[in-house]
Coordinates of C-alpha atoms in Angstrom, one line a residue:
Chain K
A8 CA 6.7 8.7 -20.6
I9 CA 4.6 7.6 -17.7
Q10 CA 2.0 4.8 -18.3
L11 CA -1.1 4.7 -16.3
T12 CA -2.8 1.6 -16.0
Q13 CA -6.7 1.2 -14.9
S14 CA -8.5 -1.3 -13.6
P15 CA -11.0 -2.8 -14.4
L16 CA -11.4 -1.2 -17.8
S17 CA -15.5 -1.7 -17.1
L18 CA -17.5 -2.1 -14.0
S19 CA -21.2 -3.0 -14.0
A20 CA -22.7 -2.2 -10.4
S21 CA -26.2 -1.1 -9.3
V22 CA -27.4 2.3 -7.5
G23 CA -26.1 2.1 -4.0
D24 CA -23.1 0.0 -4.6
R25 CA -19.6 1.1 -3.6
V26 CA -17.3 1.3 -6.4
T27 CA -13.4 1.1 -6.4
V28 CA -11.2 2.2 -9.5
T29 CA -7.3 1.7 -9.4
C30 CA -5.1 3.5 -11.3
R31 CA -1.1 2.4 -11.1
A32 CA 1.7 4.3 -12.3
S33 CA 4.8 2.9 -14.3
Q34 CA 6.7 5.1 -12.1
A35 CA 6.3 7.2 -8.7
I36 CA 4.4 10.4 -9.1
S37 CA 3.9 11.2 -5.4
S38 CA 0.5 12.5 -5.1
A39 CA 0.4 14.4 -8.7
L40 CA -3.0 12.5 -9.8
A41 CA -6.0 13.7 -10.9
W42 CA -9.4 11.6 -11.7
Y43 CA -12.0 13.0 -14.0
Q44 CA -15.6 11.9 -15.2
Q45 CA -16.9 11.8 -18.7
K46 CA -20.5 11.5 -20.1
P47 CA -21.0 10.5 -23.6
G48 CA -20.8 13.8 -25.7
K49 CA -19.6 15.8 -22.7
P50 CA -15.8 17.2 -22.0
P51 CA -14.1 15.5 -18.6
K52 CA -15.3 16.7 -15.5
L53 CA -12.5 17.2 -12.7
L54 CA -13.4 14.9 -9.4
I55 CA -10.2 14.8 -7.8
Y56 CA -6.9 16.6 -7.8
D57 CA -3.7 15.7 -5.8
A58 CA -4.9 12.2 -5.3
S59 CA -7.2 12.7 -2.7
S60 CA -8.6 16.4 -2.7
L61 CA -12.0 16.7 -3.5
E62 CA -12.8 19.5 -6.6
S63 CA -15.3 22.2 -5.0
G64 CA -18.6 21.1 -6.1
V65 CA -18.3 17.5 -6.3
P66 CA -20.3 15.2 -4.1
S67 CA -18.5 13.8 -1.2
R68 CA -19.7 10.3 -2.4
F69 CA -16.3 10.6 -4.3
S70 CA -12.8 10.1 -2.9
G71 CA -9.6 9.6 -3.7
S72 CA -6.6 7.8 -2.1
G73 CA -3.0 6.6 -2.9
S74 CA 0.4 7.9 -3.5
G75 CA 3.5 7.2 -5.5
T76 CA 2.3 4.5 -7.8
D77 CA -1.3 3.0 -6.6
F78 CA -4.2 5.0 -6.5
T79 CA -7.8 4.5 -6.2
L80 CA -10.8 6.3 -6.6
T81 CA -13.9 5.4 -4.6
I82 CA -17.7 6.2 -4.9
S83 CA -19.3 5.1 -1.7
S84 CA -23.0 4.7 -2.8
L85 CA -23.5 4.9 -6.5
Q86 CA -26.1 7.2 -7.6
P87 CA -28.1 7.0 -10.9
E88 CA -26.1 10.1 -12.6
D89 CA -22.6 8.3 -11.8
F90 CA -22.4 5.8 -14.5
A91 CA -20.1 7.1 -16.9
T92 CA -16.3 6.7 -17.8
Y93 CA -13.8 7.7 -15.4
Y94 CA -10.0 8.6 -16.2
C95 CA -6.9 9.4 -14.1
Q96 CA -4.2 11.5 -15.1
Q97 CA -0.6 12.2 -13.9
F98 CA 1.0 15.9 -13.7
N99 CA 4.4 14.8 -12.0
N100 CA 5.9 15.6 -15.3
Y101 CA 5.6 16.0 -19.1
P102 CA 4.0 14.5 -21.4
R103 CA 0.9 14.5 -18.9
T104 CA -0.6 11.2 -19.7
F105 CA -4.2 9.4 -18.8
G106 CA -5.2 6.2 -18.0
Q107 CA -7.1 3.9 -20.4
G108 CA -10.8 5.1 -19.1
T109 CA -12.9 2.6 -16.7
K110 CA -16.7 2.4 -17.8
L111 CA -18.8 2.2 -15.1
E112 CA -22.2 0.8 -16.4
I113 CA -25.4 -0.2 -14.7
K114 CA -25.9 -3.7 -13.7
Chain I
Q9 CA -18.4 31.9 -14.8
V10 CA -15.4 30.4 -16.3
Q11 CA -16.2 29.6 -20.1
L12 CA -13.9 28.1 -22.7
V13 CA -15.5 27.8 -26.4
E14 CA -13.2 26.2 -29.2
S15 CA -14.0 26.9 -32.6
G16 CA -11.9 26.1 -36.0
G17 CA -12.2 22.3 -36.3
G18 CA -13.7 20.8 -39.8
L19 CA -12.9 18.4 -42.6
V20 CA -9.4 18.8 -44.0
K21 CA -7.3 16.3 -46.4
P22 CA -3.8 14.6 -45.4
G23 CA -1.2 16.8 -45.3
G24 CA -3.5 19.8 -45.0
S25 CA -3.4 22.7 -42.2
L26 CA -6.3 24.0 -39.6
R27 CA -6.1 26.4 -36.6
L28 CA -8.0 25.9 -33.6
S29 CA -8.9 28.8 -31.2
C30 CA -10.4 28.5 -27.8
A31 CA -11.8 32.1 -26.4
A32 CA -11.9 32.2 -22.5
S33 CA -13.9 34.0 -20.2
G34 CA -14.8 34.4 -16.8
F35 CA -11.3 34.5 -15.4
A36 CA -8.1 36.4 -15.7
F37 CA -6.5 34.5 -18.7
S38 CA -3.3 35.9 -18.5
D39 CA -2.7 34.1 -14.9
Y40 CA -3.3 30.7 -16.0
Y41 CA -1.6 27.9 -18.0
M42 CA -3.3 26.2 -20.9
S43 CA -3.3 23.0 -22.8
W44 CA -4.9 21.1 -25.5
I45 CA -6.2 18.0 -25.4
R46 CA -7.7 15.5 -27.8
Q47 CA -10.2 12.5 -28.0
A48 CA -10.3 10.1 -31.0
P49 CA -13.9 8.9 -31.7
G50 CA -14.6 6.0 -29.1
K51 CA -11.0 6.4 -27.4
G52 CA -9.5 7.9 -24.9
L53 CA -7.8 11.3 -23.6
E54 CA -4.7 12.1 -24.9
W55 CA -2.9 15.5 -24.0
V56 CA -1.5 17.5 -27.1
S57 CA 0.3 20.4 -25.6
Y58 CA 1.0 23.0 -23.1
I59 CA 1.6 26.7 -22.8
R60 CA 2.6 28.8 -20.0
F61 CA 1.8 32.5 -18.5
S62 CA 3.2 34.8 -21.7
G63 CA 3.6 31.7 -23.8
N64 CA 7.6 31.4 -23.4
T65 CA 7.4 27.9 -22.5
V66 CA 5.4 25.4 -24.3
Y67 CA 5.5 21.7 -24.2
Y68 CA 4.2 19.2 -26.9
A69 CA 3.4 15.2 -27.1
D70 CA 5.4 13.4 -29.3
S71 CA 3.0 12.5 -31.6
V72 CA 2.4 16.1 -32.8
K73 CA 5.9 17.6 -31.9
G74 CA 7.0 19.5 -35.0
R75 CA 3.7 19.9 -37.0
F76 CA 1.5 21.5 -34.1
T77 CA 1.8 25.1 -32.5
I78 CA 0.4 26.3 -29.4
S79 CA 0.2 29.8 -28.9
R80 CA -2.0 32.5 -26.9
D81 CA -3.2 36.0 -27.0
N82 CA -3.5 37.2 -23.7
A83 CA -5.0 40.6 -24.8
K84 CA -7.7 38.5 -26.6
N85 CA -8.0 35.9 -24.0
S86 CA -7.4 33.4 -26.5
L87 CA -5.8 30.2 -27.1
Y88 CA -4.7 29.0 -30.4
L89 CA -3.3 25.5 -31.7
Q90 CA -1.8 25.7 -35.4
M91 CA -1.9 21.9 -37.3
N92 CA -0.1 21.5 -40.2
G93 CA 0.8 18.1 -41.7
L94 CA -2.5 16.7 -40.5
R95 CA -2.6 13.1 -40.8
A96 CA -5.6 10.7 -40.4
E97 CA -4.6 9.7 -36.5
D98 CA -5.1 13.5 -35.8
T99 CA -9.1 13.0 -36.1
A100 CA -10.4 13.6 -32.7
V101 CA -12.6 16.3 -30.8
Y102 CA -9.7 18.4 -29.7
Y103 CA -10.8 20.3 -26.0
C104 CA -9.0 23.4 -24.7
A105 CA -8.6 23.2 -20.7
R106 CA -7.3 25.4 -17.9
D107 CA -4.1 23.9 -16.8
Q108 CA -3.6 23.8 -12.9
D109 CA -1.6 20.5 -13.3
A110 CA -5.2 18.7 -12.9
F111 CA -7.2 20.3 -16.0
D112 CA -10.1 22.0 -13.9
F113 CA -12.3 23.6 -16.8
W114 CA -12.8 22.4 -20.2
G115 CA -14.5 23.7 -23.2
Q116 CA -16.9 21.6 -25.2
G117 CA -14.9 20.7 -27.9
T118 CA -14.0 20.9 -31.3
M119 CA -14.1 17.9 -34.1
V120 CA -11.4 18.0 -36.6
T121 CA -11.4 15.3 -39.1
V122 CA -8.7 14.2 -41.4
S123 CA -9.7 12.4 -44.5
S124 CA -9.4 12.6 -48.5

């Protein structure tokens, strides 16, 4: 199974900061990567698919990049509602796998 | 609007069985792949199983292979997960999700607790 390693696993930041989360795959997955945001007690919400395509309705301050084994999720200017846990997920093959999650907290 | 509503969770003893259901609405259910994904308390996300349009092709995580069975009834716009031989480590919130490689819509989840 393809392993996804996220870093950092936790991050403290302030409103207005630019934040980057990375996801590294254990083997090349082309652009078959998605990013999700999850808030406590809620299901995950799709933010980015195909590594860099913004899901409809997601604010443009979210962006994704990368291909092969190295990927990033960037939030250009943190808003209060962005404090949550973020997961990457690969869909290059089965089993589908997720990263461990990155918890973004308010500094 | 797209809606996915899971049901069937609960408390079950180790070795027991449960059948989860997911009622879909707001989209052409038979045109979409579907998956089950779970999340143990305080833990990350784990994909569980996948099913194609007519149910002819299914995949499972190794952790549930041979114990869980995914199925669907397109006439009823419903997805199912039959869980047998449940273990403590199966305790989790179970989500159904529309699968377009990325999971673009998720239900609210149903809690399964395996404990004696």
